[in-house]
Coordinates of C-alpha atoms and ligand atoms in Angstrom, one line a residue:
M1 CA 70.6 -47.1 -16.1
F2 CA 69.2 -45.2 -19.6
E3 CA 66.1 -47.1 -19.5
D4 CA 65.1 -47.4 -15.8
L5 CA 65.1 -42.9 -15.8
K6 CA 63.9 -43.1 -19.5
N7 CA 60.8 -45.6 -17.8
Q8 CA 60.3 -43.9 -15.1
F9 CA 59.9 -40.3 -17.5
F10 CA 57.3 -41.8 -19.2
S11 CA 54.9 -42.9 -17.0
E12 CA 55.1 -40.1 -15.0
L13 CA 54.4 -38.3 -18.6
S14 CA 51.3 -40.0 -18.7
Q15 CA 50.4 -38.9 -15.5
V16 CA 50.4 -35.0 -16.7
S17 CA 47.4 -33.3 -17.6
S18 CA 48.1 -29.6 -16.8
N19 CA 50.1 -26.7 -17.2
E20 CA 51.6 -27.1 -13.7
D21 CA 52.1 -30.3 -13.8
I22 CA 54.7 -30.5 -17.2
N23 CA 56.1 -27.9 -15.4
N24 CA 57.3 -29.8 -12.2
L25 CA 58.0 -32.3 -14.4
R26 CA 60.1 -30.7 -16.7
I27 CA 62.3 -29.2 -13.4
K28 CA 62.0 -33.3 -12.5
Y29 CA 64.3 -34.1 -15.4
L30 CA 65.2 -30.7 -17.2
G31 CA 66.1 -28.3 -13.9
K32 CA 69.7 -27.1 -13.4
K33 CA 69.5 -30.2 -10.3
G34 CA 67.1 -32.4 -12.6
E35 CA 67.6 -35.9 -13.1
V36 CA 69.6 -35.6 -16.5
Q37 CA 71.6 -32.7 -14.8
K38 CA 72.6 -35.9 -12.5
L39 CA 73.8 -37.8 -14.9
M40 CA 75.8 -35.3 -16.3
K41 CA 78.0 -34.8 -13.8
K42 CA 78.0 -38.5 -13.3
I43 CA 80.7 -38.7 -16.5
K44 CA 83.6 -37.8 -14.1
E45 CA 83.0 -41.7 -12.5
I46 CA 83.0 -42.7 -15.7
P47 CA 86.5 -45.0 -17.4
P48 CA 87.8 -41.8 -20.1
E49 CA 87.4 -44.4 -22.4
Q50 CA 83.1 -44.4 -22.1
R51 CA 82.8 -41.0 -21.7
K52 CA 82.0 -40.5 -25.0
E53 CA 79.9 -42.9 -25.5
Y54 CA 78.3 -42.1 -22.0
G55 CA 77.6 -38.6 -22.9
K56 CA 76.1 -39.6 -26.6
H57 CA 73.0 -41.4 -24.9
V58 CA 73.3 -38.8 -21.8
N59 CA 72.2 -36.3 -24.9
E60 CA 70.3 -38.8 -26.7
L61 CA 67.8 -39.4 -23.6
K62 CA 68.0 -35.1 -23.1
K63 CA 67.0 -35.0 -26.4
E64 CA 63.9 -37.6 -26.4
I65 CA 62.6 -35.8 -23.0
E66 CA 63.1 -32.4 -24.4
E67 CA 61.5 -33.7 -27.4
A68 CA 58.2 -35.2 -25.6
I69 CA 57.9 -32.6 -22.6
K70 CA 57.3 -29.9 -25.8
N71 CA 55.3 -32.3 -27.5
K72 CA 53.3 -32.4 -24.1
M73 CA 53.3 -28.6 -23.5
E74 CA 50.6 -28.2 -27.0
E75 CA 49.0 -30.7 -26.0
I76 CA 47.9 -29.4 -23.3
K77 CA 48.1 -26.3 -24.4
K78 CA 45.5 -27.3 -27.5
L79 CA 43.7 -29.0 -24.5
E80 CA 42.6 -25.8 -22.7
K81 CA 42.3 -24.1 -25.8
Q82 CA 39.6 -26.9 -26.6
K83 CA 38.3 -26.0 -22.7
A84 CA 37.5 -22.8 -23.3
F85 CA 35.8 -22.6 -26.3
E86 CA 33.5 -25.6 -24.9
R87 CA 33.1 -23.6 -21.9
M88 CA 32.4 -20.4 -24.5
W89 CA 30.3 -22.2 -26.8
V90 CA 26.6 -21.3 -27.4
D91 CA 23.9 -23.1 -29.0
V92 CA 21.7 -20.5 -30.3
T93 CA 18.8 -23.3 -31.6
L94 CA 17.9 -23.6 -28.2
P95 CA 14.9 -22.2 -26.3
G96 CA 15.5 -19.5 -24.4
A97 CA 14.7 -19.1 -20.5
R98 CA 11.1 -18.4 -20.9
R99 CA 10.4 -16.0 -18.2
K100 CA 7.1 -16.9 -16.1
L101 CA 4.3 -14.4 -16.5
G102 CA 1.7 -14.1 -14.0
H103 CA -2.1 -14.0 -14.9
N104 CA -5.4 -13.0 -13.6
H105 CA -6.7 -15.9 -11.2
P106 CA -9.6 -18.0 -12.4
V107 CA -11.5 -16.5 -11.0
M108 CA -11.0 -12.7 -12.1
K109 CA -10.9 -14.3 -15.7
I110 CA -14.2 -15.0 -15.3
W111 CA -15.2 -12.1 -13.7
R112 CA -13.7 -9.9 -16.2
E113 CA -15.3 -12.9 -19.1
M114 CA -18.6 -11.3 -17.8
E115 CA -17.8 -7.7 -18.0
D116 CA -16.9 -8.4 -21.7
I117 CA -20.0 -10.0 -22.5
F118 CA -22.4 -7.7 -20.5
V119 CA -20.9 -5.0 -21.9
S120 CA -21.0 -6.1 -25.0
L121 CA -24.6 -6.4 -24.4
G122 CA -24.8 -2.3 -23.9
Y123 CA -24.5 -3.0 -20.3
E124 CA -22.6 -0.9 -17.7
V125 CA -20.2 -1.6 -14.8
V126 CA -21.0 -0.4 -11.7
E127 CA -19.4 -0.5 -8.1
G128 CA -20.7 -0.7 -4.5
P129 CA -19.3 -0.5 -1.2
D130 CA -18.2 -4.0 0.8
I131 CA -19.2 -2.6 4.2
E132 CA -22.7 -1.7 3.8
D133 CA -26.1 -0.6 6.3
T134 CA -28.9 -2.7 6.7
W135 CA -30.8 -0.5 4.5
H136 CA -29.1 -1.0 1.6
N137 CA -28.5 -4.5 2.4
F138 CA -32.2 -5.7 3.5
D139 CA -34.9 -2.5 3.9
A140 CA -34.7 -1.3 0.4
L141 CA -34.4 -4.8 -1.0
N142 CA -37.6 -5.3 0.5
T143 CA -36.2 -7.7 2.8
P144 CA -38.2 -8.2 6.0
E145 CA -36.3 -8.6 9.8
W146 CA -37.9 -12.5 10.0
H147 CA -35.0 -13.6 7.0
P148 CA -32.3 -15.6 7.5
A149 CA -29.6 -13.2 6.1
R150 CA -30.2 -10.7 8.3
D151 CA -29.2 -12.9 11.2
E152 CA -26.1 -13.0 13.2
H153 CA -25.6 -15.5 12.2
D154 CA -25.5 -16.2 8.7
S155 CA -23.6 -12.0 8.1
F156 CA -20.6 -10.2 9.9
Y157 CA -22.1 -7.5 11.6
F158 CA -20.1 -4.2 12.8
D159 CA -22.6 -3.1 14.7
D160 CA -26.9 -3.1 14.7
N161 CA -26.6 -1.1 11.3
H162 CA -23.5 -1.8 9.4
L163 CA -22.5 -5.2 7.8
L164 CA -20.3 -7.2 5.1
R165 CA -22.7 -7.1 2.2
T166 CA -24.4 -10.4 2.1
H167 CA -25.1 -9.5 -1.9
T168 CA -24.4 -7.1 -4.3
S169 CA -27.8 -6.2 -4.8
P170 CA -27.6 -3.5 -3.0
V171 CA -25.9 -2.0 -6.1
Q172 CA -28.7 -2.0 -7.3
I173 CA -30.7 0.6 -4.9
R174 CA -27.6 2.9 -5.0
T175 CA -27.5 3.0 -8.8
M176 CA -31.4 3.1 -8.8
L177 CA -31.1 6.5 -6.1
K178 CA -28.8 7.9 -8.7
K179 CA -30.0 7.8 -11.8
K180 CA -32.9 8.0 -13.8
P181 CA -34.5 4.9 -15.9
P182 CA -34.4 3.7 -18.8
L183 CA -30.6 1.7 -16.9
A184 CA -28.7 -1.5 -17.9
I185 CA -25.9 -1.9 -15.1
I186 CA -23.7 -5.2 -13.9
S187 CA -21.9 -4.5 -10.7
P188 CA -19.5 -7.3 -9.8
G189 CA -17.8 -7.6 -6.4
R190 CA -16.4 -9.6 -2.8
V191 CA -19.4 -10.5 -0.6
Y192 CA -19.7 -12.1 2.8
R193 CA -20.9 -14.4 4.6
R194 CA -20.6 -16.6 7.8
D195 CA -19.9 -19.9 5.9
Y196 CA -17.0 -22.5 5.0
D197 CA -17.3 -25.6 3.3
A198 CA -16.0 -27.1 0.2
T199 CA -18.5 -25.1 -2.2
H200 CA -18.7 -21.6 0.1
L201 CA -16.3 -19.3 0.7
P202 CA -17.0 -16.6 3.7
V203 CA -15.6 -14.2 1.3
F204 CA -16.6 -14.6 -2.7
H205 CA -18.0 -13.3 -5.6
Q206 CA -21.0 -11.9 -7.2
C207 CA -21.8 -10.1 -10.1
E208 CA -25.3 -8.7 -9.6
G209 CA -27.4 -7.1 -13.1
L210 CA -29.9 -4.5 -13.0
Y211 CA -32.2 -3.9 -16.5
V212 CA -34.6 -1.1 -15.9
D213 CA -37.0 0.1 -19.0
K214 CA -40.6 0.2 -19.7
R215 CA -42.3 -2.3 -20.7
V216 CA -39.8 -5.0 -19.8
T217 CA -40.9 -8.9 -19.9
V218 CA -39.6 -12.0 -18.4
G219 CA -38.7 -12.8 -22.0
H220 CA -36.4 -9.9 -22.2
L221 CA -34.6 -11.4 -18.8
K222 CA -35.5 -15.0 -20.1
F223 CA -33.4 -13.8 -23.8
T224 CA -30.6 -12.1 -22.2
L225 CA -29.2 -14.7 -19.5
E226 CA -29.8 -16.9 -22.4
E227 CA -27.6 -15.0 -24.1
F228 CA -24.5 -14.8 -21.6
A229 CA -25.0 -18.6 -20.8
R230 CA -24.1 -19.4 -24.6
R231 CA -21.3 -16.7 -24.5
M232 CA -19.8 -18.1 -21.8
F233 CA -20.4 -21.5 -21.4
G234 CA -20.7 -22.6 -25.4
E235 CA -23.3 -21.8 -28.0
N236 CA -25.7 -24.5 -27.8
T237 CA -25.7 -23.8 -23.7
E238 CA -29.5 -24.1 -23.0
I239 CA -31.0 -22.5 -19.6
R240 CA -34.8 -23.1 -18.0
L241 CA -35.9 -21.5 -15.8
R242 CA -37.4 -22.5 -12.6
P243 CA -39.6 -20.7 -9.8
S244 CA -38.8 -19.7 -6.7
F245 CA -38.8 -16.8 -4.0
F246 CA -36.1 -13.7 -3.6
P247 CA -37.9 -10.3 -1.3
F248 CA -36.8 -8.1 -4.5
T249 CA -37.9 -9.9 -7.4
E250 CA -41.7 -11.0 -8.7
P251 CA -41.8 -13.7 -9.7
S252 CA -38.6 -14.3 -9.1
F253 CA -37.2 -18.0 -10.5
E254 CA -33.5 -19.8 -10.4
V255 CA -31.6 -20.6 -13.4
D256 CA -30.0 -23.3 -14.3
V257 CA -27.9 -24.1 -17.5
Y258 CA -27.4 -27.3 -18.9
L259 CA -23.9 -28.9 -19.2
E260 CA -22.4 -31.9 -20.8
G261 CA -21.6 -34.2 -18.1
Y262 CA -23.4 -32.3 -15.6
G263 CA -26.8 -31.8 -16.7
W264 CA -28.7 -28.9 -15.5
L265 CA -27.1 -26.9 -12.6
E266 CA -28.4 -23.9 -10.6
I267 CA -26.2 -20.6 -11.6
L268 CA -28.3 -18.1 -11.2
G269 CA -31.3 -16.2 -9.7
A270 CA -33.4 -13.9 -10.6
G271 CA -37.2 -12.0 -11.2
M272 CA -38.9 -9.1 -12.0
V273 CA -38.2 -6.3 -9.6
D274 CA -40.5 -6.0 -7.4
P275 CA -42.8 -3.0 -6.8
E276 CA -42.2 -2.3 -3.7
V277 CA -38.1 -1.9 -4.8
F278 CA -39.2 1.0 -7.5
K279 CA -41.1 2.5 -4.7
N280 CA -37.9 2.0 -1.8
V281 CA -35.7 4.0 -4.7
G282 CA -38.8 6.3 -5.9
Y283 CA -39.6 5.0 -9.1
D284 CA -43.3 4.7 -10.0
P285 CA -43.6 0.8 -10.5
E286 CA -46.6 2.2 -13.4
E287 CA -44.6 2.8 -15.3
W288 CA -41.2 1.5 -14.9
S289 CA -40.5 -2.4 -14.8
G290 CA -37.3 -4.0 -15.1
F291 CA -35.4 -6.9 -14.2
A292 CA -32.8 -8.0 -11.7
F293 CA -30.2 -11.2 -11.9
G294 CA -26.7 -12.0 -9.2
M295 CA -24.5 -14.7 -9.6
G296 CA -21.9 -16.4 -7.8
I297 CA -18.5 -15.7 -10.1
D298 CA -16.4 -18.5 -7.8
R299 CA -19.3 -20.5 -9.0
I300 CA -19.2 -20.2 -12.4
A301 CA -16.0 -20.1 -12.7
M302 CA -15.9 -24.2 -10.6
L303 CA -18.3 -25.5 -13.4
K304 CA -15.8 -23.7 -16.2
Y305 CA -13.2 -25.4 -15.3
G306 CA -14.9 -28.3 -13.5
I307 CA -13.2 -27.5 -10.2
T308 CA -14.8 -29.5 -7.1
D309 CA -13.4 -27.2 -4.1
I310 CA -14.1 -23.9 -4.3
R311 CA -11.4 -23.7 -1.5
E312 CA -8.7 -24.4 -4.2
F313 CA -9.1 -20.9 -5.3
I314 CA -7.9 -19.5 -1.9
K315 CA -4.7 -21.7 -1.8
N316 CA -2.6 -19.7 -3.9
D317 CA -1.3 -23.1 -4.6
V318 CA 0.7 -22.1 -7.7
R319 CA 1.0 -25.5 -9.7
F320 CA -3.1 -25.1 -9.2
L321 CA -3.6 -21.1 -10.4
R322 CA -1.2 -22.0 -13.6
S323 CA -3.2 -24.9 -14.6
Y324 CA -6.1 -22.2 -15.5
Ligands
LIG1 N1 -29.3 -11.9 -3.9 C1 -29.6 -12.9 -3.7 C2 -28.2 -14.0 -3.4 O1 -27.4 -13.8 -3.0 C3 -29.8 -13.2 -5.6 C4 -30.5 -12.6 -6.8 C5 -31.4 -13.0 -7.4 C6 -30.3 -11.3 -7.1 C7 -32.4 -12.7 -7.8 C8 -31.0 -10.5 -7.9 C9 -31.9 -11.3 -8.4 O2 -30.6 -9.4 -8.3 O3 -33.1 -10.8 -8.9 O4 -28.7 -15.2 -3.2

Protein backbone atom coordinates (compact mmCIF):
# COMPACT_ATOMS: atom_id res chain seq x y z
CA MET A 1 0.00 0.00 0.00
CA PHE A 2 2.74 2.44 1.01
CA GLU A 3 4.96 1.31 -1.86
CA ASP A 4 2.23 1.85 -4.44
CA LEU A 5 1.49 5.34 -3.23
CA LYS A 6 5.18 6.18 -3.05
CA ASN A 7 5.78 4.92 -6.61
CA GLN A 8 2.80 6.84 -7.85
CA PHE A 9 4.05 10.00 -6.16
CA PHE A 10 7.55 9.76 -7.60
CA SER A 11 6.34 9.03 -11.06
CA GLU A 12 4.08 12.11 -10.88
CA LEU A 13 6.92 14.15 -9.44
CA SER A 14 9.12 13.30 -12.37
CA GLN A 15 6.57 14.92 -14.73
CA VAL A 16 6.55 18.19 -12.81
CA SER A 17 8.33 21.16 -14.35
CA SER A 18 6.63 24.33 -13.12
CA ASN A 19 5.78 26.09 -9.87
CA GLU A 20 2.14 25.50 -10.54
CA ASP A 21 2.58 21.74 -11.08
CA ILE A 22 4.58 21.26 -7.92
CA ASN A 23 2.01 23.17 -5.87
CA ASN A 24 -0.78 21.00 -7.20
CA LEU A 25 1.23 17.91 -6.41
CA ARG A 26 1.89 19.16 -2.88
CA ILE A 27 -1.82 19.71 -2.28
CA LYS A 28 -2.68 16.33 -3.76
CA TYR A 29 -0.35 14.47 -1.38
CA LEU A 30 0.16 16.70 1.66
CA GLY A 31 -3.04 18.78 1.68
CA LYS A 32 -5.80 18.50 4.29
CA LYS A 33 -7.68 16.10 2.05
CA GLY A 34 -4.49 14.71 0.55
CA GLU A 35 -3.30 11.15 0.15
CA VAL A 36 -1.11 11.18 3.26
CA GLN A 37 -3.97 12.54 5.36
CA LYS A 38 -6.21 9.78 4.03
CA LEU A 39 -3.69 7.23 5.27
CA MET A 40 -3.63 8.95 8.65
CA LYS A 41 -7.38 8.66 8.98
CA LYS A 42 -7.28 4.97 8.18
CA ILE A 43 -5.35 4.38 11.38
CA LYS A 44 -8.67 3.76 13.18
CA GLU A 45 -9.24 0.71 11.03
CA ILE A 46 -5.85 -0.74 11.94
CA PRO A 47 -5.72 -3.27 14.82
CA PRO A 48 -4.38 -1.45 17.91
CA GLU A 49 -1.19 -3.51 18.17
CA GLN A 50 -0.20 -2.59 14.62
CA ARG A 51 -1.09 1.09 14.89
CA LYS A 52 2.30 2.18 16.15
CA GLU A 53 4.08 0.47 13.27
CA TYR A 54 1.50 1.85 10.78
CA GLY A 55 1.84 5.41 12.12
CA LYS A 56 5.59 5.21 11.81
CA HIS A 57 5.31 4.16 8.16
CA VAL A 58 2.89 6.98 7.35
CA ASN A 59 5.16 9.51 9.00
CA GLU A 60 8.16 8.21 7.13
CA LEU A 61 6.28 8.41 3.86
CA LYS A 62 5.10 11.93 4.71
CA LYS A 63 8.66 13.03 5.46
CA GLU A 64 9.95 11.50 2.27
CA ILE A 65 7.29 13.26 0.20
CA GLU A 66 7.90 16.58 1.97
CA GLU A 67 11.61 16.29 1.36
CA ALA A 68 11.16 15.41 -2.33
CA ILE A 69 8.74 18.29 -2.87
CA LYS A 70 11.07 20.75 -1.15
CA ASN A 71 13.97 19.65 -3.35
CA LYS A 72 11.89 19.83 -6.48
CA MET A 73 10.72 23.33 -5.55
CA GLU A 74 14.28 24.51 -5.18
CA GLU A 75 15.21 22.89 -8.46
CA ILE A 76 12.34 24.66 -10.23
CA LYS A 77 13.28 27.97 -8.64
CA LYS A 78 16.83 27.64 -9.92
CA LEU A 79 15.59 26.72 -13.36
CA GLU A 80 13.28 29.72 -13.54
CA LYS A 81 16.10 31.99 -12.48
CA GLN A 82 18.30 30.49 -15.14
CA LYS A 83 15.61 31.03 -17.76
CA ALA A 84 15.09 34.63 -16.66
CA PHE A 85 18.79 35.18 -16.87
CA GLU A 86 18.97 33.74 -20.35
CA ARG A 87 16.18 36.06 -21.44
CA MET A 88 18.07 39.07 -20.12
CA TRP A 89 21.47 38.04 -21.36
CA VAL A 90 23.08 40.32 -23.94
CA ASP A 91 26.10 39.40 -26.00
CA VAL A 92 27.94 42.69 -26.20
CA THR A 93 30.41 41.24 -28.67
CA LEU A 94 27.75 40.78 -31.38
CA PRO A 95 27.77 43.36 -34.19
CA GLY A 96 25.10 46.06 -33.72
CA ALA A 97 21.87 46.19 -35.69
CA ARG A 98 23.07 48.22 -38.64
CA ARG A 99 20.72 50.89 -39.88
CA LYS A 100 20.42 50.89 -43.63
CA LEU A 101 21.57 54.25 -44.91
CA GLY A 102 20.16 55.66 -48.09
CA HIS A 103 22.53 56.74 -50.82
CA ASN A 104 22.45 58.48 -54.16
CA HIS A 105 20.99 56.82 -57.22
CA PRO A 106 23.80 55.62 -59.56
CA VAL A 107 22.83 58.29 -62.11
CA MET A 108 22.97 60.94 -59.41
CA LYS A 109 26.40 59.69 -58.30
CA ILE A 110 27.81 60.18 -61.79
CA TRP A 111 26.06 63.56 -62.03
CA ARG A 112 27.80 64.68 -58.82
CA GLU A 113 31.12 63.19 -59.92
CA MET A 114 30.92 65.16 -63.18
CA GLU A 115 30.19 68.35 -61.30
CA ASP A 116 33.18 67.72 -59.03
CA ILE A 117 35.50 67.10 -61.98
CA PHE A 118 34.49 70.22 -63.90
CA VAL A 119 34.28 72.44 -60.86
CA SER A 120 37.86 71.44 -60.07
CA LEU A 121 38.77 72.52 -63.62
CA GLY A 122 37.28 75.96 -62.98
CA TYR A 123 33.79 75.46 -64.40
CA GLU A 124 30.64 76.87 -62.85
CA VAL A 125 27.48 74.74 -62.55
CA VAL A 126 24.36 76.42 -63.93
CA GLU A 127 20.85 75.14 -64.53
CA GLY A 128 18.12 75.89 -67.00
CA PRO A 129 14.38 75.18 -67.24
CA ASP A 130 13.00 71.80 -68.30
CA ILE A 131 10.26 73.52 -70.28
CA GLU A 132 11.86 75.43 -73.12
CA ASP A 133 10.70 77.55 -75.99
CA THR A 134 11.64 76.55 -79.51
CA TRP A 135 13.90 79.56 -79.89
CA HIS A 136 16.25 78.56 -77.04
CA ASN A 137 16.00 74.85 -77.78
CA PHE A 138 16.47 75.09 -81.58
CA ASP A 139 16.66 78.44 -83.40
CA ALA A 140 19.30 80.11 -81.28
CA LEU A 141 21.32 76.91 -81.57
CA ASN A 142 21.25 77.26 -85.33
CA THR A 143 18.98 74.22 -85.62
CA PRO A 144 16.96 74.55 -88.83
CA GLU A 145 13.30 73.74 -89.43
CA TRP A 146 14.12 70.47 -91.13
CA HIS A 147 16.06 69.05 -88.15
CA PRO A 148 14.44 65.79 -86.91
CA ALA A 149 14.52 66.85 -83.23
CA ARG A 150 12.05 69.59 -84.16
CA ASP A 151 9.52 66.99 -85.26
CA GLU A 152 6.56 66.18 -83.05
CA HIS A 153 7.39 62.51 -83.41
CA ASP A 154 10.67 63.01 -81.61
CA SER A 155 9.87 65.61 -78.93
CA PHE A 156 7.18 66.46 -76.36
CA TYR A 157 5.43 69.70 -77.29
CA PHE A 158 3.04 71.78 -75.17
CA ASP A 159 2.14 74.03 -78.09
CA ASP A 160 3.85 75.24 -81.28
CA ASN A 161 6.47 77.17 -79.33
CA HIS A 162 7.00 75.24 -76.11
CA LEU A 163 8.36 71.79 -75.43
CA LEU A 164 10.25 69.70 -72.89
CA ARG A 165 13.86 70.46 -73.74
CA THR A 166 15.41 67.81 -75.96
CA HIS A 167 18.94 68.56 -74.77
CA THR A 168 20.78 70.74 -72.26
CA SER A 169 22.26 72.90 -75.02
CA PRO A 170 19.69 75.73 -74.59
CA VAL A 171 21.43 76.48 -71.28
CA GLN A 172 24.42 77.65 -73.38
CA ILE A 173 22.16 80.25 -74.94
CA ARG A 174 20.61 81.35 -71.63
CA THR A 175 24.05 81.67 -70.06
CA MET A 176 25.60 83.68 -72.91
CA LEU A 177 22.60 86.01 -72.99
CA LYS A 178 23.15 86.77 -69.31
CA LYS A 179 26.94 86.87 -69.06
CA LYS A 180 29.85 88.46 -70.82
CA PRO A 181 32.73 86.22 -71.86
CA PRO A 182 35.07 84.67 -70.85
CA LEU A 183 33.06 81.91 -69.25
CA ALA A 184 33.23 78.24 -68.41
CA ILE A 185 30.05 76.44 -67.40
CA ILE A 186 28.55 73.01 -67.23
CA SER A 187 24.84 72.36 -67.01
CA PRO A 188 23.58 68.97 -65.89
CA GLY A 189 19.88 68.22 -66.02
CA ARG A 190 16.91 66.23 -67.29
CA VAL A 191 16.10 66.08 -70.99
CA TYR A 192 13.16 64.54 -72.85
CA ARG A 193 12.64 62.62 -76.07
CA ARG A 194 10.04 60.27 -77.48
CA ASP A 195 12.15 57.14 -77.10
CA TYR A 196 11.89 54.00 -75.05
CA ASP A 197 14.01 50.85 -75.30
CA ALA A 198 16.99 49.15 -73.63
CA THR A 199 19.26 52.11 -74.36
CA HIS A 200 16.79 55.03 -74.43
CA LEU A 201 14.43 56.51 -71.88
CA PRO A 202 11.95 59.30 -72.58
CA VAL A 203 13.43 61.15 -69.61
CA PHE A 204 17.19 61.03 -69.27
CA HIS A 205 20.09 63.19 -68.19
CA GLN A 206 22.69 65.23 -69.98
CA CYS A 207 25.52 67.44 -68.97
CA GLU A 208 26.28 70.37 -71.22
CA GLY A 209 29.61 72.16 -71.22
CA LEU A 210 30.59 75.52 -72.66
CA TYR A 211 33.88 77.35 -72.66
CA VAL A 212 34.23 80.79 -74.28
CA ASP A 213 37.38 82.86 -74.37
CA LYS A 214 39.80 84.40 -76.84
CA ARG A 215 41.67 82.08 -79.24
CA VAL A 216 40.15 78.82 -77.98
CA THR A 217 41.21 75.85 -80.08
CA VAL A 218 40.30 72.20 -80.64
CA GLY A 219 43.41 71.47 -78.56
CA HIS A 220 41.74 73.04 -75.52
CA LEU A 221 38.63 70.99 -76.20
CA LYS A 222 40.61 67.78 -76.51
CA PHE A 223 42.66 68.43 -73.39
CA THR A 224 39.53 69.18 -71.35
CA LEU A 225 37.65 66.08 -72.44
CA GLU A 226 40.70 63.88 -72.01
CA GLU A 227 41.15 65.20 -68.50
CA PHE A 228 37.49 64.53 -67.81
CA ALA A 229 37.71 60.97 -69.18
CA ARG A 230 40.78 60.21 -67.12
CA ARG A 231 39.21 61.41 -63.90
CA MET A 232 35.97 59.59 -64.66
CA PHE A 233 37.28 56.30 -66.05
CA GLY A 234 40.89 56.03 -64.88
CA GLU A 235 44.27 57.60 -65.30
CA ASN A 236 45.34 56.08 -68.61
CA THR A 237 42.04 56.37 -70.44
CA GLU A 238 42.43 57.29 -74.12
CA ILE A 239 39.91 59.37 -76.05
CA ARG A 240 39.52 59.98 -79.76
CA LEU A 241 37.67 62.60 -81.76
CA ARG A 242 35.74 61.64 -84.88
CA PRO A 243 34.29 64.21 -87.29
CA SER A 244 30.56 64.67 -86.94
CA PHE A 245 27.86 67.27 -87.36
CA PHE A 246 25.83 69.41 -84.95
CA PRO A 247 24.09 72.59 -86.09
CA PHE A 248 25.57 74.58 -83.18
CA THR A 249 29.24 73.62 -83.59
CA GLU A 250 31.73 73.84 -86.43
CA PRO A 251 33.73 71.68 -86.65
CA SER A 252 31.83 69.00 -84.68
CA PHE A 253 33.05 65.75 -83.19
CA GLU A 254 31.85 62.56 -81.61
CA VAL A 255 34.14 61.68 -78.76
CA ASP A 256 34.93 58.06 -77.89
CA VAL A 257 36.69 56.61 -74.88
CA TYR A 258 38.65 53.39 -74.91
CA LEU A 259 37.46 51.12 -72.12
CA GLU A 260 39.11 47.81 -71.32
CA GLY A 261 36.73 44.99 -72.22
CA TYR A 262 34.51 47.24 -74.37
CA GLY A 263 36.79 48.90 -76.93
CA TRP A 264 36.01 52.38 -78.31
CA LEU A 265 32.71 53.78 -77.06
CA GLU A 266 31.02 57.02 -77.96
CA ILE A 267 30.36 59.07 -74.84
CA LEU A 268 29.64 62.58 -76.05
CA GLY A 269 29.20 65.15 -78.79
CA ALA A 270 31.32 68.27 -78.96
CA GLY A 271 32.69 70.96 -81.18
CA MET A 272 33.81 74.56 -81.62
CA VAL A 273 30.91 76.95 -81.05
CA ASP A 274 29.42 77.93 -84.42
CA PRO A 275 29.79 81.67 -85.22
CA GLU A 276 26.03 81.74 -85.94
CA VAL A 277 25.37 80.80 -82.30
CA PHE A 278 27.63 83.62 -81.08
CA LYS A 279 25.77 86.05 -83.33
CA ASN A 280 22.42 84.87 -81.87
CA VAL A 281 23.52 85.84 -78.35
CA GLY A 282 25.30 89.05 -79.32
CA TYR A 283 28.89 87.84 -79.00
CA ASP A 284 31.28 89.01 -81.73
CA PRO A 285 32.55 85.81 -83.43
CA GLU A 286 35.65 87.68 -84.62
CA GLU A 287 36.62 88.34 -81.03
CA TRP A 288 35.33 85.26 -79.17
CA SER A 289 35.76 81.56 -79.71
CA GLY A 290 34.87 78.54 -77.67
CA PHE A 291 34.03 74.92 -77.47
CA ALA A 292 30.94 73.07 -76.29
CA PHE A 293 30.10 69.50 -75.45
CA GLY A 294 27.14 67.46 -74.34
CA MET A 295 27.12 64.04 -72.77
CA GLY A 296 24.58 61.55 -71.49
CA ILE A 297 24.90 61.06 -67.75
CA ASP A 298 22.89 57.82 -67.80
CA ARG A 299 25.06 56.47 -70.57
CA ILE A 300 28.25 57.19 -68.65
CA ALA A 301 26.73 55.59 -65.53
CA MET A 302 25.91 52.48 -67.60
CA LEU A 303 29.47 52.27 -68.92
CA LYS A 304 31.05 52.89 -65.58
CA TYR A 305 28.88 50.36 -63.74
CA GLY A 306 28.51 47.81 -66.56
CA ILE A 307 24.72 48.17 -66.82
CA THR A 308 23.31 46.99 -70.14
CA ASP A 309 19.65 47.98 -69.82
CA ILE A 310 18.98 51.66 -69.06
CA ARG A 311 15.50 50.74 -67.77
CA GLU A 312 17.13 49.31 -64.62
CA PHE A 313 17.61 52.93 -63.52
CA ILE A 314 13.90 53.59 -63.24
CA LYS A 315 12.66 50.25 -61.87
CA ASN A 316 13.59 51.39 -58.36
CA ASP A 317 14.46 47.87 -57.29
CA VAL A 318 16.36 48.59 -54.08
CA ARG A 319 18.47 45.44 -54.50
CA PHE A 320 19.76 46.90 -57.78
CA LEU A 321 20.20 50.41 -56.40
CA ARG A 322 21.96 49.21 -53.26
CA SER A 323 24.64 47.45 -55.28
CA TYR A 324 26.08 50.75 -56.56
N1 LIG B 1 22.97 68.57 -77.74
C1 LIG B 1 23.58 67.37 -78.32
C2 LIG B 1 22.64 66.18 -78.17
O1 LIG B 1 21.72 66.24 -77.41
C3 LIG B 1 24.84 67.04 -77.58
C4 LIG B 1 25.89 68.06 -77.89
C5 LIG B 1 26.71 67.89 -79.01
C6 LIG B 1 26.02 69.18 -77.13
C7 LIG B 1 27.68 68.79 -79.32
C8 LIG B 1 27.00 70.11 -77.44
C9 LIG B 1 27.82 69.91 -78.55
O2 LIG B 1 27.18 71.23 -76.72
O3 LIG B 1 28.76 70.82 -78.81
O4 LIG B 1 22.83 65.21 -78.84
